[in-house]
């Protein structure tokens, strides 16, 4: 075990040349540097954040939802059927054309009726709009708070105005209380998302978001141990800039304020693209790749850190394309349309006509119902892009 520990904490990997752990272990009085053990304090804080979330959703988010007339009513219940229930629970929730034809002959039901049964049955397991609203309101509140805190904190730092300050005197950079709080709170929140992902709304991209949260936790922890906190705060603030707008758009949709939802989502798309494809590469990557090379020079963990940041940039490009596609549809059609990462297949009582081609997936044509002035199509599914990052 000692040999494994020594290998993992090899100074030649983690630290620049001519710097050792001993150099950082005994700073001058009143000076403190980041230590690996500090990141463990995020775990009990994550449990505290999770507890606060439960109280917030119950005593703040739910009353707000009721004021907006969002009810906890569930979805329509599928007609009890032993055969279909067995197929649904034991074989597949999405039967293909061949299985639908077989069930149609076995039950003497038409294919459209069976498809509708499976749709209703799937939606029975989906959470109500009230549950989704409360979850989004919690995320909105935290994202907005941590973004405002990050901006206020960075406005007082020299490296916001001159990114070369991220590398001067590195790694002998003092850990301030505000810097510690910002970093550990962000880390604890993503740990809380890891815990709550198993109790939250189950989405199709569960595994992708699980990996995303793990990667985020790893990157935050890595930069903390390596004392790259200054540039890390820039990365976190850039990523927090758009997340609260996405959650606000979701809340507007659940409350059936479609026009507000559309405007918020378009605003989210503009901020997301501006920060992730503009500020991040031109400001953050510029300092981590070029300014740091000039001031401290490369070393093994420097290469890994920048490789992770470049992978993040690739994801930004992919996510920006998906977001812009939805935003363009919102502008051209007058509403934010459903994307393929929906967390609910149908939340309205519209009539359906299924046009089935055995060579292609079923295509559903919906006949719109009458909406009020604040009506919504009931299909906004903005996904969970970088709220997560």
XYZ file of C-alpha atoms in Angstrom:
389
model
C 0.000 0.000 0.000
C 2.854 2.368 0.833
C 4.405 1.717 -2.547
C 1.084 2.425 -4.295
C 0.634 5.656 -2.349
C 4.160 6.776 -3.168
C 3.566 6.009 -6.840
C 0.250 7.909 -6.935
C 1.639 11.014 -5.211
C 4.840 11.075 -7.227
C 6.171 14.624 -7.080
C 7.481 14.498 -10.610
C 3.955 13.994 -11.886
C 2.057 16.448 -9.704
C 4.479 19.325 -9.259
C 6.713 21.491 -11.445
C 10.403 20.764 -11.593
C 12.414 21.518 -8.441
C 9.268 21.583 -6.259
C 8.507 18.902 -3.652
C 5.598 18.150 -1.320
C 7.865 19.086 1.566
C 8.171 22.599 0.174
C 4.389 23.000 0.445
C 3.927 21.179 3.751
C 5.406 23.840 6.037
C 4.468 27.337 4.826
C 5.128 30.536 6.726
C 2.839 31.442 9.666
C -0.521 32.680 8.429
C -0.037 31.106 5.006
C -1.874 27.973 3.894
C -1.663 25.960 0.699
C -4.277 23.495 -0.601
C -3.927 19.957 0.743
C -5.353 16.746 -0.661
C -7.240 16.100 2.566
C -9.263 19.269 2.105
C -11.341 17.713 -0.676
C -12.715 15.141 1.786
C -14.525 17.939 3.605
C -16.772 18.208 0.551
C -18.433 14.867 1.371
C -20.187 15.854 4.631
C -21.004 19.213 3.054
C -22.586 17.357 0.122
C -24.854 15.491 2.546
C -25.777 18.820 4.108
C -26.585 20.297 0.698
C -28.723 17.253 -0.083
C -30.637 17.747 3.191
C -31.115 21.456 2.449
C -32.436 20.509 -0.965
C -35.093 18.230 0.535
C -36.270 21.012 2.848
C -36.126 23.588 0.048
C -38.238 21.523 -2.316
C -40.824 20.778 0.365
C -41.231 24.149 2.040
C -40.265 26.626 -0.686
C -40.487 25.063 -4.156
C -43.802 23.239 -3.635
C -45.663 26.336 -2.369
C -44.275 28.299 -5.318
C -45.492 25.566 -7.652
C -48.982 25.682 -6.138
C -49.073 29.466 -6.573
C -48.331 28.858 -10.259
C -51.118 26.241 -10.345
C -48.769 23.346 -10.921
C -50.412 20.293 -9.419
C -49.102 16.878 -8.396
C -51.584 15.060 -10.588
C -50.184 11.993 -12.265
C -50.544 10.751 -15.810
C -53.432 8.791 -17.253
C -53.396 5.168 -16.167
C -53.116 2.428 -18.756
C -55.906 -0.142 -18.901
C -54.915 -3.200 -16.798
C -53.732 -6.032 -19.044
C -51.748 -9.027 -17.755
C -50.126 -9.899 -21.076
C -48.976 -6.372 -21.922
C -47.817 -5.791 -18.355
C -45.636 -8.914 -18.539
C -44.110 -7.743 -21.821
C -43.549 -4.284 -20.365
C -41.870 -5.442 -17.154
C -39.982 -8.502 -18.418
C -39.164 -7.964 -22.102
C -39.296 -4.402 -23.427
C -40.916 -1.051 -22.807
C -40.552 -0.160 -26.487
C -41.884 -3.075 -28.573
C -40.848 -3.158 -32.217
C -43.168 -3.643 -35.186
C -42.973 -7.415 -35.198
C -43.819 -7.711 -31.511
C -46.663 -5.218 -31.897
C -48.153 -7.292 -34.695
C -47.901 -10.432 -32.566
C -49.569 -8.772 -29.591
C -52.255 -7.383 -31.867
C -53.166 -10.883 -33.038
C -52.945 -12.340 -29.524
C -55.174 -9.702 -27.915
C -57.303 -8.847 -30.932
C -56.340 -5.196 -30.470
C -55.228 -2.901 -33.248
C -51.592 -1.772 -33.265
C -52.460 1.852 -32.479
C -54.257 0.824 -29.295
C -51.273 -1.270 -28.152
C -48.841 1.543 -28.895
C -51.010 3.918 -26.879
C -51.107 1.429 -23.994
C -47.318 1.238 -23.886
C -47.048 5.024 -24.049
C -49.468 5.465 -21.145
C -47.749 2.712 -19.186
C -44.340 4.309 -19.645
C -45.691 7.666 -18.552
C -47.130 6.148 -15.379
C -43.553 5.783 -14.139
C -42.713 9.381 -15.018
C -42.696 12.060 -12.315
C -45.335 14.747 -12.194
C -44.791 18.330 -13.326
C -44.732 19.309 -9.651
C -41.770 17.026 -8.971
C -39.888 18.308 -12.001
C -40.633 21.930 -11.136
C -39.297 21.491 -7.594
C -36.116 19.857 -8.873
C -35.526 22.622 -11.414
C -36.221 25.346 -8.866
C -33.614 23.897 -6.516
C -31.030 23.715 -9.268
C -31.890 27.215 -10.451
C -31.466 28.572 -6.923
C -28.087 26.952 -6.367
C -26.707 27.728 -9.829
C -27.788 31.361 -9.561
C -26.336 31.701 -6.063
C -22.971 30.112 -6.881
C -22.655 32.138 -10.087
C -23.302 35.420 -8.263
C -20.883 34.402 -5.521
C -18.253 33.464 -8.093
C -18.595 36.781 -9.919
C -18.377 38.785 -6.693
C -15.359 36.789 -5.571
C -13.508 37.064 -8.871
C -14.112 40.805 -9.139
C -11.809 41.169 -6.138
C -9.020 39.011 -7.551
C -6.121 40.139 -9.756
C -6.277 37.074 -12.021
C -9.708 38.030 -13.351
C -8.158 41.091 -14.989
C -4.780 39.575 -15.794
C -4.848 35.811 -16.293
C -1.065 35.631 -16.095
C -1.554 36.115 -12.360
C -2.814 32.524 -12.290
C 0.770 31.350 -12.768
C 3.023 33.880 -11.052
C 4.686 32.283 -7.997
C 3.003 28.962 -8.767
C 2.564 26.632 -6.856
C 3.278 28.859 -3.829
C -0.104 30.568 -3.998
C -1.973 31.184 -0.762
C -5.318 29.521 -0.146
C -7.750 32.216 1.049
C -11.016 31.465 2.909
C -13.099 32.757 0.003
C -11.226 30.605 -2.496
C -11.582 27.543 -0.275
C -15.311 28.129 0.212
C -15.938 28.607 -3.523
C -14.080 25.472 -4.512
C -15.364 23.133 -1.795
C -18.964 24.310 -2.247
C -18.830 23.591 -5.990
C -17.260 20.197 -5.315
C -19.832 19.361 -2.637
C -22.706 20.309 -4.930
C -21.544 17.900 -7.624
C -21.152 15.200 -5.005
C -24.747 15.907 -3.940
C -25.822 15.526 -7.581
C -24.099 12.150 -7.577
C -26.116 11.118 -4.529
C -29.405 12.536 -5.754
C -29.107 11.179 -9.291
C -30.389 7.872 -7.965
C -33.517 9.499 -6.505
C -34.108 12.257 -9.060
C -36.100 12.051 -12.269
C -34.710 9.146 -14.265
C -33.631 10.351 -17.697
C -32.389 8.582 -20.784
C -28.969 10.153 -20.370
C -28.534 8.854 -16.804
C -25.244 7.101 -17.573
C -23.887 10.064 -19.554
C -24.653 12.463 -16.713
C -23.203 10.045 -14.163
C -19.933 10.029 -16.102
C -20.163 13.811 -16.475
C -20.534 14.311 -12.714
C -17.637 11.959 -12.046
C -15.451 13.805 -14.547
C -16.397 17.162 -13.029
C -15.620 15.952 -9.518
C -12.327 14.534 -10.757
C -11.331 17.749 -12.534
C -12.218 19.981 -9.567
C -10.393 17.697 -7.135
C -7.387 17.394 -9.446
C -7.007 21.150 -9.846
C -7.403 21.662 -6.087
C -4.695 19.159 -5.151
C -2.452 20.645 -7.841
C -3.114 24.180 -6.554
C -4.454 25.356 -9.900
C -7.272 27.038 -8.014
C -6.964 30.431 -9.628
C -7.573 29.231 -13.155
C -10.049 26.708 -11.743
C -12.256 29.529 -10.459
C -12.321 30.985 -13.974
C -13.382 27.629 -15.404
C -16.140 27.207 -12.821
C -17.533 30.709 -13.246
C -17.636 30.388 -17.041
C -19.551 27.130 -16.743
C -21.970 28.462 -14.116
C -22.967 31.449 -16.264
C -25.648 29.670 -18.287
C -26.942 26.839 -16.094
C -29.474 28.860 -14.111
C -31.062 30.132 -17.352
C -31.693 26.567 -18.480
C -33.415 25.711 -15.198
C -35.445 28.936 -15.393
C -36.628 27.943 -18.875
C -37.694 24.544 -17.556
C -39.657 26.143 -14.732
C -41.403 28.467 -17.177
C -42.375 25.493 -19.282
C -43.739 23.513 -16.334
C -45.767 26.586 -15.330
C -47.092 26.787 -18.915
C -45.573 30.164 -19.751
C -44.451 29.173 -23.211
C -43.302 32.567 -24.499
C -41.234 33.159 -21.364
C -39.827 29.665 -21.724
C -38.811 30.332 -25.317
C -37.115 33.621 -24.448
C -35.242 32.096 -21.532
C -34.066 29.174 -23.608
C -32.853 31.392 -26.423
C -31.076 33.511 -23.801
C -29.549 30.352 -22.361
C -28.369 29.295 -25.818
C -26.740 32.666 -26.455
C -24.951 32.703 -23.086
C -23.928 29.060 -23.412
C -22.404 29.517 -26.851
C -20.810 32.837 -25.919
C -19.145 31.472 -22.790
C -18.283 27.944 -23.965
C -17.188 28.738 -27.531
C -15.958 32.281 -26.951
C -14.743 33.129 -23.461
C -13.619 29.620 -22.525
C -11.234 28.939 -25.440
C -10.045 32.530 -25.953
C -9.589 33.380 -22.289
C -9.281 30.211 -20.194
C -7.570 27.827 -22.617
C -5.288 30.620 -23.747
C -3.902 31.019 -20.235
C -3.721 27.299 -19.394
C -2.005 26.377 -22.665
C 0.166 29.351 -23.576
C 0.646 31.720 -20.647
C 1.332 28.873 -18.223
C 3.793 27.325 -20.686
C 5.676 30.605 -20.804
C 5.702 31.226 -17.034
C 6.020 27.787 -15.367
C 6.610 25.400 -18.262
C 4.970 22.006 -18.838
C 5.178 18.976 -16.556
C 3.178 15.684 -16.478
C 0.084 16.855 -14.547
C 0.087 20.064 -16.630
C -0.366 17.952 -19.744
C -3.183 15.958 -18.148
C -4.955 19.065 -16.881
C -4.905 20.702 -20.301
C -5.947 17.484 -22.011
C -9.053 17.344 -19.800
C -9.849 20.985 -20.543
C -9.529 20.323 -24.287
C -11.861 17.336 -24.032
C -14.299 19.655 -22.283
C -14.055 22.038 -25.218
C -14.953 19.249 -27.639
C -18.053 18.562 -25.550
C -18.876 22.266 -25.648
C -18.920 22.185 -29.442
C -21.229 19.154 -29.498
C -23.597 20.578 -26.890
C -23.645 23.977 -28.593
C -24.751 22.367 -31.844
C -27.610 20.547 -30.094
C -28.683 23.647 -28.187
C -28.577 25.925 -31.214
C -30.651 23.445 -33.180
C -33.391 23.589 -30.543
C -33.121 27.377 -30.221
C -33.430 27.771 -33.986
C -36.590 25.672 -33.940
C -37.931 27.831 -31.124
C -37.390 30.969 -33.195
C -38.698 29.511 -36.444
C -41.718 27.668 -35.042
C -42.534 29.979 -32.195
C -41.952 27.392 -29.475
C -39.223 25.254 -28.023
C -39.657 21.796 -29.458
C -39.049 18.407 -27.973
C -35.594 16.899 -28.313
C -34.658 13.246 -28.231
C -33.425 13.317 -24.647
C -36.903 13.907 -23.269
C -37.597 13.093 -19.663
C -41.258 12.632 -20.519
C -42.831 11.370 -23.696
C -46.161 13.113 -23.457
C -47.593 15.395 -20.810
C -50.768 16.399 -22.594
C -54.000 14.717 -23.547
C -53.731 15.244 -27.282
C -55.226 12.809 -29.738
C -52.749 10.845 -31.756
C -52.649 9.235 -35.167
C -49.808 6.777 -35.599
C -48.500 6.258 -39.108
C -46.519 3.047 -39.086
C -43.995 1.913 -41.637
C -42.299 -1.427 -40.802
C -38.995 -0.077 -42.179
C -39.037 3.052 -40.004
C -39.874 4.056 -36.431
C -43.442 5.082 -35.785
C -44.201 8.711 -36.569
C -46.724 10.443 -34.330
C -48.809 13.287 -35.705
C -50.400 15.280 -32.922
C -53.640 17.196 -33.223
C -53.220 20.275 -31.042
C -55.764 21.126 -28.412
C -56.971 24.553 -27.448
C -54.546 26.383 -25.163
C -54.936 29.380 -22.929
C -52.930 32.501 -23.436
C -50.156 31.005 -21.333
C -50.457 27.596 -22.911
C -47.594 25.265 -23.714
C -47.090 22.361 -26.028
C -46.178 20.264 -23.001
C -43.051 18.924 -24.670
C -40.200 21.147 -23.610
C -37.314 18.866 -22.803
C -34.169 20.887 -22.588
C -32.051 17.997 -21.343
C -29.299 18.303 -18.733
C -26.389 19.734 -20.607
C -23.804 21.407 -18.517
C -25.754 22.002 -15.518
C -24.470 20.295 -15.038
C -20.483 20.597 -17.005
